[in-house]
Amino acid sequence: MKTFTATRSPTGTGARFALLMVMVTAAGVPTFDILLSNLRDRGDKGASQLRGTMGCLYAAGFDPRGSDLDNLMATMRRGGLLTKCLAEHAERPYAGLLATLALFVLAALVYWFLPAVRDRRRRTVAVGEVDADGTLGAELAALHERTGIRSALRFRVDPARMTSGAAVYGRTGSYTVCLHAGLLARRGTDPEGFRAVVLHELAHVHHRDVDHAYASTALWRVFVLLALLPTFAMDAWTTVLALSGTDSPWWPDAATVIFASAGSGLLLAGLVHLARADLLRRRELHADVRAVEWGADPANWNRPEPPGTASVVPLLYRLTAPLRTHPGWAERRRVLADTGRLSRISPLEMFLTGASAALLTSSLKTLNFLGEGSTSLWLAVALVAPVICLILGAPIVGARRTPAGRAGSGAVAGLWLGCGLLVGEWVESGRYRVDWFMPQPQYLLAFLFIAAVPTVWWSQTLRLCLGLPKRVQRRTAAVLCAAVTAAALWSGLWWWELGGRRIALGGGDMGGGGLAKYYARTVPGFWHEYTMDLSGLSWGLALITPLHREQLAGAATILMWLVPLVLLLLQRPGARPRMRRTLAAGLAGGLMAWAGVALASLMLHFQRPGTPKERTGPFLVVHEWWTIAAVMAACLLTAALVAAFSRRHQLVRALIAAQVTQLAAYAGVFLLYAADGCLGPLSTVFDRCQWHTDNGLNVGRAVVLLTLVSTALGSACAALVGEGAAGAVRWLRRRRAAAGDSVRAHVPVPVPVGPVRRAAALLRAGTVLALAAPAVLLALVATTTPTSPAMSARLQQESTEQDKQPGEQPDKQPAKPPGKPSGKNEAETAKLRSWQTWSWLNNGGAVHVQQVARAALSLNREILRTAAKERQANGKVNVDEKTFSRLCGALGKRAAQAEDYFPVPVRDLQKPWSYALSRLRHGARDCQAVTTPPNGNPPRTAAERERLFNASLNEVTKGMTDLGNAYRTIYKTADTHGK
């Protein structure tokens, strides 16, 4: 029975091959979705653009002729409503999934039948047909026996190939080594060379990389033929149509969206080719090393480069090296001379892994059945993180087994990983942007920290894991550290999804200072005195708030310092690093945080209002913000200094010290606000000395909520900066010392090894508990608080409350380019407005009008039924107040729901729409109030109630008239091109 052994590879390339195949498969879903939707919507005259996802965006106010920031702010007005619309109207990607499944099945068939097709096409023959004396078969059998390969293996000969080489192919459990005819001739003149070639091919079978290479090749070729080439053809045809002349608002203002599809395809093609070429080169080098270990003579690799390559254009030859699937002979000889090269981290593989992660995340987002939130991102991280851990872990483990071996810190590898993430994000985000460049592209550099923090953390903690005394402890700790690494990578990427991308698009302050305007509107007081403070507050909150409520991110930040602390204290007695200096640095940082908070309070004391009531307005908000800034600054500075002055485990030491600083700073914040009034010039609100526990807890909870996660992650970034700066200074010193011939060898000071005392063990355990208990408690309080206090609550409500202020954002439209539009531009603008209004009606506007009309019709029927009743002696009729109260309440509810719908995309149409709905709500509210018992209020007279009742009905009638006029105007605008 054949065993499927190809899932494992001693060379470590199996994980990268698997990631490559998963990425290609996932990329097939959005690719086929676009292709199939274009085929399905062919000939509909553009009506498909008004349905589904695009229809929801148009209804929300998306304008392809605007800017990314304008479209961001337009779609953020009703973020929850847009999400609901996308979930209801977006087309499910089942067609793309089925097409991708068919592609995968076809690739599997190609992989399965490819060996037989190759034998038939090449017309290979069995070895026995060319082995007259049987010596060839015996020698091949001896070589096979020497390698110990258990898989089914057969040897064949290709009589048409006169080169002195060979090839191995096949599928899992059944492989074929095909010898070229020239190799058989070489056997008589160079038997050692013959055996080296055969052993090299057998090494591929031993490494189980034949399946990886041929499976990825089959999948990639089928994908190119059925998905990538049709996509390129469609993009080329779209470009030709656009260049030939079109009146679409998408051209040329949103040309980036059209070209982004081609750019994404080119990136995918280049990425896959570079990744496959790198993996195939590495498998060849691993096979060389294995062949030499089996007895092949290294002198057989002393061969010159093929003519017409390096001797003709050496620069071009070197530049095209990453594109070739086979390494050059010079590189092979270097690897055989120094096998440690194979375990070194290549910048190219880290860059390709980062770009693969970005493309994989983008592809998985199109799978709607994964649901909302970070499920798709988690799935992508779960696929990428093991590859990163294996790439970075192999040289560390190898260096530990080698005397005096040393591996890198992972910082350079993390930077290359971040560059891959950056490039992938830049290309993929073009699918959803209309600007060629982001307004603030410098924030893309955050990917360097997003990638470098988990890679450096993993590299340093893995060394600590290897220092544990027992194998079970080492393996368990390594698995835990790998999980924390994945969580740290997820936290960084999720921060980008929640806030980083919005900041890069220029919407970090809710666009145009929206957050500052919100504070000025909701917190009464003289904000003009705090203009600079408010600007810093708006910018800072945009950076630190995206992850402040994420429980997983909070758990990751705690484990990022707690796990290394435990590992440091569990090292072997002779190699256990000293932690006293790190903890002392953390306490010194805590004192610095106290001094910073006191200094901020002292500086703000000169702006302290005269009365306690005035101090609870803008002054208190600004005071809380500068308290947060002082806490974070102390933690970040402590982390940077500890990393700069540490020689080993810089990042993890910096995180531990920053955590000690953070806990001490929280205690200082509590004392400052709980003892408010007793601290003289440091007092905030109160003048009389009294202990205010609630004040300290409330403010402290707000500070913890906003800084617990962001401070830990920010401290990790600051530690990398400090470590890099210190490394640069040491490098300059070594250069100067080398120039002055004053280099002295560093002799490590031996660490005395003594017996482990019980008191020392208890002290270490107490240190862990003293730091972990309050940190975990604070994390639970911060992430499980049902309502957010103070500033965090205001920040969470900003995106929804901003729309409810009359005369503000709902009527604001994206800015249009200045200048008088030409006739063509006027036609494009009219067409775009019709698309937007038609989508607005189609995705809920018409439904809301119908619901309001039905509620008004029910009220009108009740009015007619009441008017038809028999009149009393005074000429009046009895009114069923409960029925009128219910009907008026239903009408007011429908009008309120219509007001909560997307604003009409055209500004001139939104004003009458809002006015009509406001009038309806006002009339319905008065009607309901006059027909409801007073509930303790002074009762109205009958005449007054009759007057108010008739006035409310008249207001409802006028509101319905206005609503009908507004709806007809909207429908007329939509009917121009919408149908």
PDB file of N, CA and C in Angstrom, residues 122 247 433 516 797:
ATOM      1  N   ARG A 122       7.771  11.530 -24.278  1.00  0.00           N
ATOM      2  CA  ARG A 122       9.218  11.424 -24.427  1.00  0.00           C
ATOM      3  C   ARG A 122       9.649  10.080 -25.024  1.00  0.00           C
ATOM      4  N   ASP A 247     -18.265  57.654 -22.143  1.00  0.00           N
ATOM      5  CA  ASP A 247     -18.834  58.704 -21.305  1.00  0.00           C
ATOM      6  C   ASP A 247     -19.025  58.234 -19.864  1.00  0.00           C
ATOM      7  N   ARG A 433      -9.737  51.816  -4.543  1.00  0.00           N
ATOM      8  CA  ARG A 433      -9.393  53.227  -4.488  1.00  0.00           C
ATOM      9  C   ARG A 433      -9.553  53.866  -5.858  1.00  0.00           C
ATOM     10  N   ALA A 516     -12.624  66.368  16.214  1.00  0.00           N
ATOM     11  CA  ALA A 516     -12.483  67.613  16.968  1.00  0.00           C
ATOM     12  C   ALA A 516     -13.799  68.374  16.999  1.00  0.00           C
ATOM     13  N   GLN A 797     -19.094  56.338  19.567  1.00  0.00           N
ATOM     14  CA  GLN A 797     -20.362  56.839  19.057  1.00  0.00           C
ATOM     15  C   GLN A 797     -20.195  57.872  17.952  1.00  0.00           C
TER      16      GLN A 797
END
